[in-house]
PDB file of C-alpha atoms in Angstrom:
ATOM      1  CA  MET A1107     272.613 145.241  68.585  1.00 45.00           C
ATOM      2  CA  GLY A1108     271.277 148.642  69.275  1.00 46.00           C
ATOM      3  CA  PRO A1109     273.206 151.824  69.303  1.00 49.00           C
ATOM      4  CA  THR A1110     272.508 152.335  73.187  1.00 45.00           C
ATOM      5  CA  GLU A1111     273.342 148.637  73.730  1.00 49.00           C
ATOM      6  CA  ASN A1112     276.085 147.815  76.334  1.00 52.00           C
ATOM      7  CA  VAL A1113     279.016 145.579  74.968  1.00 51.00           C
ATOM      8  CA  THR A1114     281.978 144.232  76.104  1.00 56.00           C
ATOM      9  CA  MET A1115     285.074 145.165  74.061  1.00 55.00           C
ATOM     10  CA  THR A1116     287.852 143.731  73.507  1.00 57.00           C
ATOM     11  CA  PRO A1117     289.441 145.108  70.172  1.00 55.00           C
ATOM     12  CA  THR A1118     291.850 142.690  69.062  1.00 53.00           C
ATOM     13  CA  THR A1119     290.140 139.240  69.723  1.00 58.00           C
ATOM     14  CA  ASP A1120     286.603 140.224  69.046  1.00 74.00           C
ATOM     15  CA  ALA A1121     286.182 140.077  65.515  1.00 80.00           C
ATOM     16  CA  ARG A1122     283.479 143.490  65.386  1.00 81.00           C
ATOM     17  CA  GLY A1123     286.474 145.485  67.274  1.00 83.00           C
ATOM     18  CA  SER A1124     289.029 143.927  64.298  1.00 84.00           C
ATOM     19  CA  GLU A1125     286.408 145.302  61.955  1.00 86.00           C
ATOM     20  CA  ILE A1126     286.268 148.903  63.491  1.00 87.00           C
ATOM     21  CA  ILE A1127     289.948 148.895  63.921  1.00 86.00           C
ATOM     22  CA  SER A1128     290.791 147.883  60.197  1.00 84.00           C
ATOM     23  CA  ARG A1129     288.481 150.348  58.762  1.00 85.00           C
ATOM     24  CA  TYR A1130     289.392 152.983  60.869  1.00 85.00           C
ATOM     25  CA  GLN A1131     292.394 152.263  59.702  1.00 82.00           C
ATOM     26  CA  ALA A1132     291.487 152.526  56.411  1.00 80.00           C
ATOM     27  CA  GLY A1133     290.261 156.103  56.630  1.00 79.00           C
ATOM     28  CA  GLU A1134     286.866 155.731  57.259  1.00 81.00           C
ATOM     29  CA  THR A1135     284.783 157.990  59.785  1.00 82.00           C
ATOM     30  CA  ILE A1136     284.027 156.683  63.286  1.00 85.00           C
ATOM     31  CA  GLN A1137     280.497 157.855  62.560  1.00 82.00           C
ATOM     32  CA  ALA A1138     280.280 156.342  59.320  1.00 82.00           C
ATOM     33  CA  ILE A1139     281.700 152.816  60.965  1.00 85.00           C
ATOM     34  CA  ALA A1140     279.174 152.995  63.886  1.00 84.00           C
ATOM     35  CA  ASP A1141     276.492 153.843  61.199  1.00 82.00           C
ATOM     36  CA  SER A1142     277.192 150.404  59.505  1.00 83.00           C
ATOM     37  CA  VAL A1143     278.148 147.984  62.447  1.00 85.00           C
ATOM     38  CA  ASN A1144     274.909 149.544  64.096  1.00 84.00           C
ATOM     39  CA  LEU A1145     277.240 150.769  67.198  1.00 85.00           C
ATOM     40  CA  SER A1146     277.278 154.223  68.583  1.00 86.00           C
ATOM     41  CA  ARG A1147     280.101 156.634  67.943  1.00 84.00           C
ATOM     42  CA  THR A1148     281.034 156.472  71.511  1.00 87.00           C
ATOM     43  CA  SER A1149     281.426 152.666  71.399  1.00 87.00           C
ATOM     44  CA  VAL A1150     283.297 152.797  68.178  1.00 87.00           C
ATOM     45  CA  TRP A1151     285.466 155.458  69.416  1.00 85.00           C
ATOM     46  CA  ARG A1152     285.885 152.894  72.973  1.00 87.00           C
ATOM     47  CA  TYR A1153     287.167 150.028  70.549  1.00 86.00           C
ATOM     48  CA  LEU A1154     289.804 152.403  69.185  1.00 86.00           C
ATOM     49  CA  ARG A1155     291.056 153.595  72.160  1.00 85.00           C
ATOM     50  CA  LEU A1156     290.823 150.437  73.908  1.00 86.00           C
ATOM     51  CA  ALA A1157     293.193 149.231  70.646  1.00 84.00           C
ATOM     52  CA  GLY A1158     295.863 151.914  71.946  1.00 83.00           C
ATOM     53  CA  LEU A1159     294.962 154.207  68.218  1.00 83.00           C
ATOM     54  CA  PRO A1160     295.205 157.539  67.955  1.00 81.00           C
ATOM     55  CA  ILE A1161     292.109 159.210  67.426  1.00 80.00           C
ATOM     56  CA  ARG A1162     291.872 161.873  64.157  1.00 73.00           C
ATOM     57  CA  ARG A1163     290.658 164.951  64.659  1.00 65.00           C
ATOM     58  CA  THR A1164     287.371 166.300  63.185  1.00 61.00           C
ATOM     59  CA  GLY A1165     284.949 168.676  63.185  1.00 49.00           C
ATOM     60  CA  PRO A1166     284.884 172.610  63.604  1.00 42.00           C
ATOM     61  CA  ALA A1167     288.268 172.428  64.409  1.00 41.00           C
ATOM     62  CA  LEU A1168     289.578 171.507  60.886  1.00 43.00           C
ATOM     63  CA  LYS A1169     287.139 173.203  58.835  1.00 51.00           C
ATOM     64  CA  ALA A1170     288.470 175.940  56.618  1.00 59.00           C
ATOM     65  CA  GLN A1171     287.608 179.497  57.393  1.00 66.00           C
ATOM     66  CA  SER A1172     284.219 180.089  55.959  1.00 83.00           C
ATOM     67  CA  ILE A1173     284.050 183.427  56.010  1.00 90.00           C
ATOM     68  CA  ARG A1174     285.302 186.265  54.424  1.00 91.00           C
ATOM     69  CA  VAL A1175     286.981 188.841  56.763  1.00 93.00           C
ATOM     70  CA  PRO A1176     286.745 192.790  55.585  1.00 93.00           C
ATOM     71  CA  THR A1177     289.751 194.386  54.936  1.00 93.00           C
ATOM     72  CA  ASP A1178     288.192 198.378  54.360  1.00 95.00           C
ATOM     73  CA  PRO A1179     288.863 200.055  57.865  1.00 96.00           C
ATOM     74  CA  ALA A1180     284.936 201.550  57.578  1.00 97.00           C
ATOM     75  CA  VAL A1181     283.726 198.386  57.719  1.00 96.00           C
ATOM     76  CA  LEU A1182     285.759 196.808  60.401  1.00 96.00           C
ATOM     77  CA  GLY A1183     284.967 199.219  62.927  1.00 96.00           C
ATOM     78  CA  TYR A1184     281.042 199.500  61.878  1.00 97.00           C
ATOM     79  CA  ILE A1185     281.093 195.543  62.729  1.00 97.00           C
ATOM     80  CA  ALA A1186     283.249 196.046  65.545  1.00 96.00           C
ATOM     81  CA  GLY A1187     281.034 199.104  67.260  1.00 96.00           C
ATOM     82  CA  MET A1188     278.124 196.686  66.592  1.00 96.00           C
ATOM     83  CA  PHE A1189     280.032 193.839  68.167  1.00 96.00           C
ATOM     84  CA  ASP A1190     281.389 196.247  70.904  1.00 96.00           C
ATOM     85  CA  GLY A1191     277.490 197.212  72.065  1.00 95.00           C
ATOM     86  CA  GLU A1192     275.206 194.334  70.619  1.00 95.00           C
ATOM     87  CA  GLY A1193     277.757 191.563  70.514  1.00 94.00           C
ATOM     88  CA  ASN A1194     278.827 188.628  72.758  1.00 92.00           C
ATOM     89  CA  LEU A1195     281.012 185.659  72.960  1.00 90.00           C
ATOM     90  CA  TYR A1196     279.721 182.587  74.131  1.00 86.00           C
ATOM     91  CA  TRP A1197     282.361 180.198  75.728  1.00 82.00           C
ATOM     92  CA  ARG A1198     281.873 176.283  75.446  1.00 76.00           C
ATOM     93  CA  ARG A1199     284.357 173.963  77.294  1.00 69.00           C
ATOM     94  CA  ARG A1200     284.602 171.114  74.900  1.00 64.00           C
ATOM     95  CA  THR A1201     287.557 168.617  76.300  1.00 63.00           C
ATOM     96  CA  GLU A1202     290.420 169.995  78.609  1.00 59.00           C
ATOM     97  CA  ARG A1203     292.467 171.423  76.190  1.00 57.00           C
ATOM     98  CA  ALA A1204     289.929 172.881  73.538  1.00 59.00           C
ATOM     99  CA  ASN A1205     287.026 175.544  73.574  1.00 66.00           C
ATOM    100  CA  SER A1206     284.588 176.180  71.458  1.00 76.00           C
ATOM    101  CA  VAL A1207     283.791 179.640  70.376  1.00 84.00           C
ATOM    102  CA  ARG A1208     280.530 181.896  69.385  1.00 88.00           C
ATOM    103  CA  VAL A1209     280.649 184.909  68.055  1.00 93.00           C
ATOM    104  CA  ALA A1210     277.254 186.636  67.835  1.00 95.00           C
ATOM    105  CA  ILE A1211     275.920 190.533  67.256  1.00 96.00           C
ATOM    106  CA  TYR A1212     271.944 190.759  68.388  1.00 95.00           C
ATOM    107  CA  SER A1213     269.668 193.336  66.736  1.00 94.00           C
ATOM    108  CA  THR A1214     266.103 193.819  65.979  1.00 92.00           C
ATOM    109  CA  THR A1215     266.983 195.663  62.505  1.00 93.00           C
ATOM    110  CA  PRO A1216     266.825 193.067  59.648  1.00 92.00           C
ATOM    111  CA  LYS A1217     268.844 194.740  57.330  1.00 95.00           C
ATOM    112  CA  VAL A1218     271.616 194.914  59.830  1.00 95.00           C
ATOM    113  CA  LEU A1219     271.735 191.816  60.594  1.00 94.00           C
ATOM    114  CA  GLU A1220     271.259 190.919  56.495  1.00 94.00           C
ATOM    115  CA  TRP A1221     274.101 193.376  55.551  1.00 96.00           C
ATOM    116  CA  ILE A1222     276.769 191.713  58.305  1.00 96.00           C
ATOM    117  CA  GLN A1223     275.631 188.192  57.073  1.00 94.00           C
ATOM    118  CA  THR A1224     276.231 189.114  53.301  1.00 94.00           C
ATOM    119  CA  THR A1225     279.641 191.229  53.990  1.00 95.00           C
ATOM    120  CA  VAL A1226     281.003 188.582  56.249  1.00 95.00           C
ATOM    121  CA  GLY A1227     278.880 185.250  56.084  1.00 92.00           C
ATOM    122  CA  GLY A1228     278.144 183.438  58.944  1.00 91.00           C
ATOM    123  CA  TYR A1229     274.102 182.887  59.342  1.00 90.00           C
ATOM    124  CA  VAL A1230     271.357 184.814  61.375  1.00 92.00           C
ATOM    125  CA  ARG A1231     268.733 183.350  62.795  1.00 89.00           C
ATOM    126  CA  TRP A1232     265.304 184.800  64.926  1.00 88.00           C
ATOM    127  CA  GLU A1233     264.113 184.569  68.511  1.00 84.00           C
ATOM    128  CA  HIS A1234     260.112 184.923  68.209  1.00 78.00           C
ATOM    129  CA  LYS A1235     259.493 184.216  71.833  1.00 79.00           C
ATOM    130  CA  ARG A1236     260.041 187.283  73.316  1.00 76.00           C
ATOM    131  CA  VAL A1237     257.152 188.688  70.849  1.00 76.00           C
ATOM    132  CA  VAL A1238     254.781 186.058  72.467  1.00 82.00           C
ATOM    133  CA  ARG A1239     255.172 187.218  75.835  1.00 83.00           C
ATOM    134  CA  HIS A1240     255.869 190.936  74.937  1.00 85.00           C
ATOM    135  CA  PRO A1241     253.923 191.879  71.963  1.00 86.00           C
ATOM    136  CA  THR A1242     254.805 195.517  71.500  1.00 89.00           C
ATOM    137  CA  TRP A1243     258.438 194.189  71.110  1.00 86.00           C
ATOM    138  CA  LYS A1244     260.472 192.926  67.671  1.00 87.00           C
ATOM    139  CA  PRO A1245     261.496 189.951  67.012  1.00 87.00           C
ATOM    140  CA  MET A1246     265.311 189.949  67.636  1.00 89.00           C
ATOM    141  CA  GLY A1247     268.003 188.785  65.337  1.00 92.00           C
ATOM    142  CA  ILE A1248     270.908 186.736  65.909  1.00 93.00           C
ATOM    143  CA  TRP A1249     273.791 186.709  63.826  1.00 94.00           C
ATOM    144  CA  GLU A1250     276.313 183.996  64.365  1.00 94.00           C
ATOM    145  CA  ILE A1251     279.770 182.208  63.646  1.00 92.00           C
ATOM    146  CA  SER A1252     280.763 179.108  65.325  1.00 83.00           C
ATOM    147  CA  SER A1253     283.676 178.319  63.861  1.00 82.00           C
ATOM    148  CA  ASN A1254     286.847 178.698  65.785  1.00 83.00           C
ATOM    149  CA  ARG A1255     288.971 179.475  62.739  1.00 84.00           C
ATOM    150  CA  ASP A1256     286.529 181.530  61.750  1.00 88.00           C
ATOM    151  CA  THR A1257     286.407 183.022  65.111  1.00 89.00           C
ATOM    152  CA  VAL A1258     290.493 183.768  65.202  1.00 88.00           C
ATOM    153  CA  ALA A1259     289.846 185.241  61.754  1.00 90.00           C
ATOM    154  CA  LEU A1260     287.265 187.749  62.579  1.00 94.00           C
ATOM    155  CA  LEU A1261     288.732 189.045  66.191  1.00 93.00           C
ATOM    156  CA  THR A1262     291.967 189.355  64.736  1.00 92.00           C
ATOM    157  CA  ALA A1263     290.475 191.995  62.199  1.00 94.00           C
ATOM    158  CA  LEU A1264     288.383 193.690  64.667  1.00 96.00           C
ATOM    159  CA  LEU A1265     290.733 194.015  67.500  1.00 94.00           C
ATOM    160  CA  PRO A1266     292.568 197.340  66.299  1.00 95.00           C
ATOM    161  CA  TYR A1267     288.525 198.422  66.253  1.00 97.00           C
ATOM    162  CA  LEU A1268     287.214 197.510  69.750  1.00 96.00           C
ATOM    163  CA  ILE A1269     286.887 199.232  72.868  1.00 96.00           C
ATOM    164  CA  ILE A1270     284.634 197.688  75.197  1.00 95.00           C
ATOM    165  CA  LYS A1271     285.307 194.088  74.448  1.00 95.00           C
ATOM    166  CA  ARG A1272     289.052 193.961  73.280  1.00 94.00           C
ATOM    167  CA  ASP A1273     290.320 192.652  76.468  1.00 93.00           C
ATOM    168  CA  LEU A1274     287.560 190.084  76.113  1.00 92.00           C
ATOM    169  CA  ALA A1275     288.852 189.352  72.297  1.00 92.00           C
ATOM    170  CA  ARG A1276     292.227 189.398  72.994  1.00 91.00           C
ATOM    171  CA  LEU A1277     291.910 186.570  75.874  1.00 88.00           C
ATOM    172  CA  THR A1278     289.798 184.668  73.443  1.00 86.00           C
ATOM    173  CA  LEU A1279     292.223 184.781  71.049  1.00 86.00           C
ATOM    174  CA  ALA A1280     295.080 183.677  73.362  1.00 84.00           C
ATOM    175  CA  ASP A1281     292.963 180.664  74.206  1.00 79.00           C
ATOM    176  CA  LEU A1282     291.943 179.782  70.829  1.00 78.00           C
ATOM    177  CA  THR A1283     295.877 180.192  69.261  1.00 72.00           C
ATOM    178  CA  ARG A1284     297.547 178.305  71.915  1.00 64.00           C
ATOM    179  CA  TYR A1285     297.926 174.989  69.742  1.00 49.00           C
ATOM    180  CA  THR A1286     299.983 174.867  66.755  1.00 36.00           C
ATOM    181  CA  GLU A1287     299.616 173.937  63.174  1.00 42.00           C
ATOM    182  CA  ILE A1288     300.933 169.876  63.189  1.00 38.00           C
ATOM    183  CA  GLY A1289     301.758 168.576  60.119  1.00 40.00           C
ATOM    184  CA  GLY A1290     299.406 171.144  57.743  1.00 45.00           C
ATOM    185  CA  LYS A1291     296.319 170.982  59.962  1.00 47.00           C
ATOM    186  CA  VAL A1292     296.088 173.399  63.018  1.00 48.00           C
ATOM    187  CA  TYR A1293     294.744 171.360  66.392  1.00 43.00           C
ATOM    188  CA  ARG A1294     292.758 173.545  68.764  1.00 42.00           C
TER     189      ARG A1294
END
């Protein structure tokens, strides 16, 4: 049975459904189960939901903070200035309850983006398509962080130094911090 094949789901009487439920209750991830029983993650998720099981949260919302938040006011001020002038917040609604927000700073100067990456973390990618269309232009680099936890940590540190994007940062922080810590895990 291929990953895209439709299946009739009866989780309590179906042998496959029973296996999926018992493996999930034993702690296996939905992806690991899907790979081993040759179903899509969505099909495994549906089996679990039909059985009435609560789905464990995984992914970026529960990952540990991966950036280093600077404490030096000069460094925070410089990054805030770059973000105010050349940065953005990219919002993506993941579910009715949660958003995913990516922080980005754009520049054509490699040293600036490398310095931010070395100082804070995150990753840098380069956009070369614009050079093909406009041969006299430089490639544009984009420094990004995409974890909600990293976004909250960085925006909290930058907030006192922001001018142009201060209100946007406040709205973002209000949205990303509205879910509380439950049992030692932050749900966003």
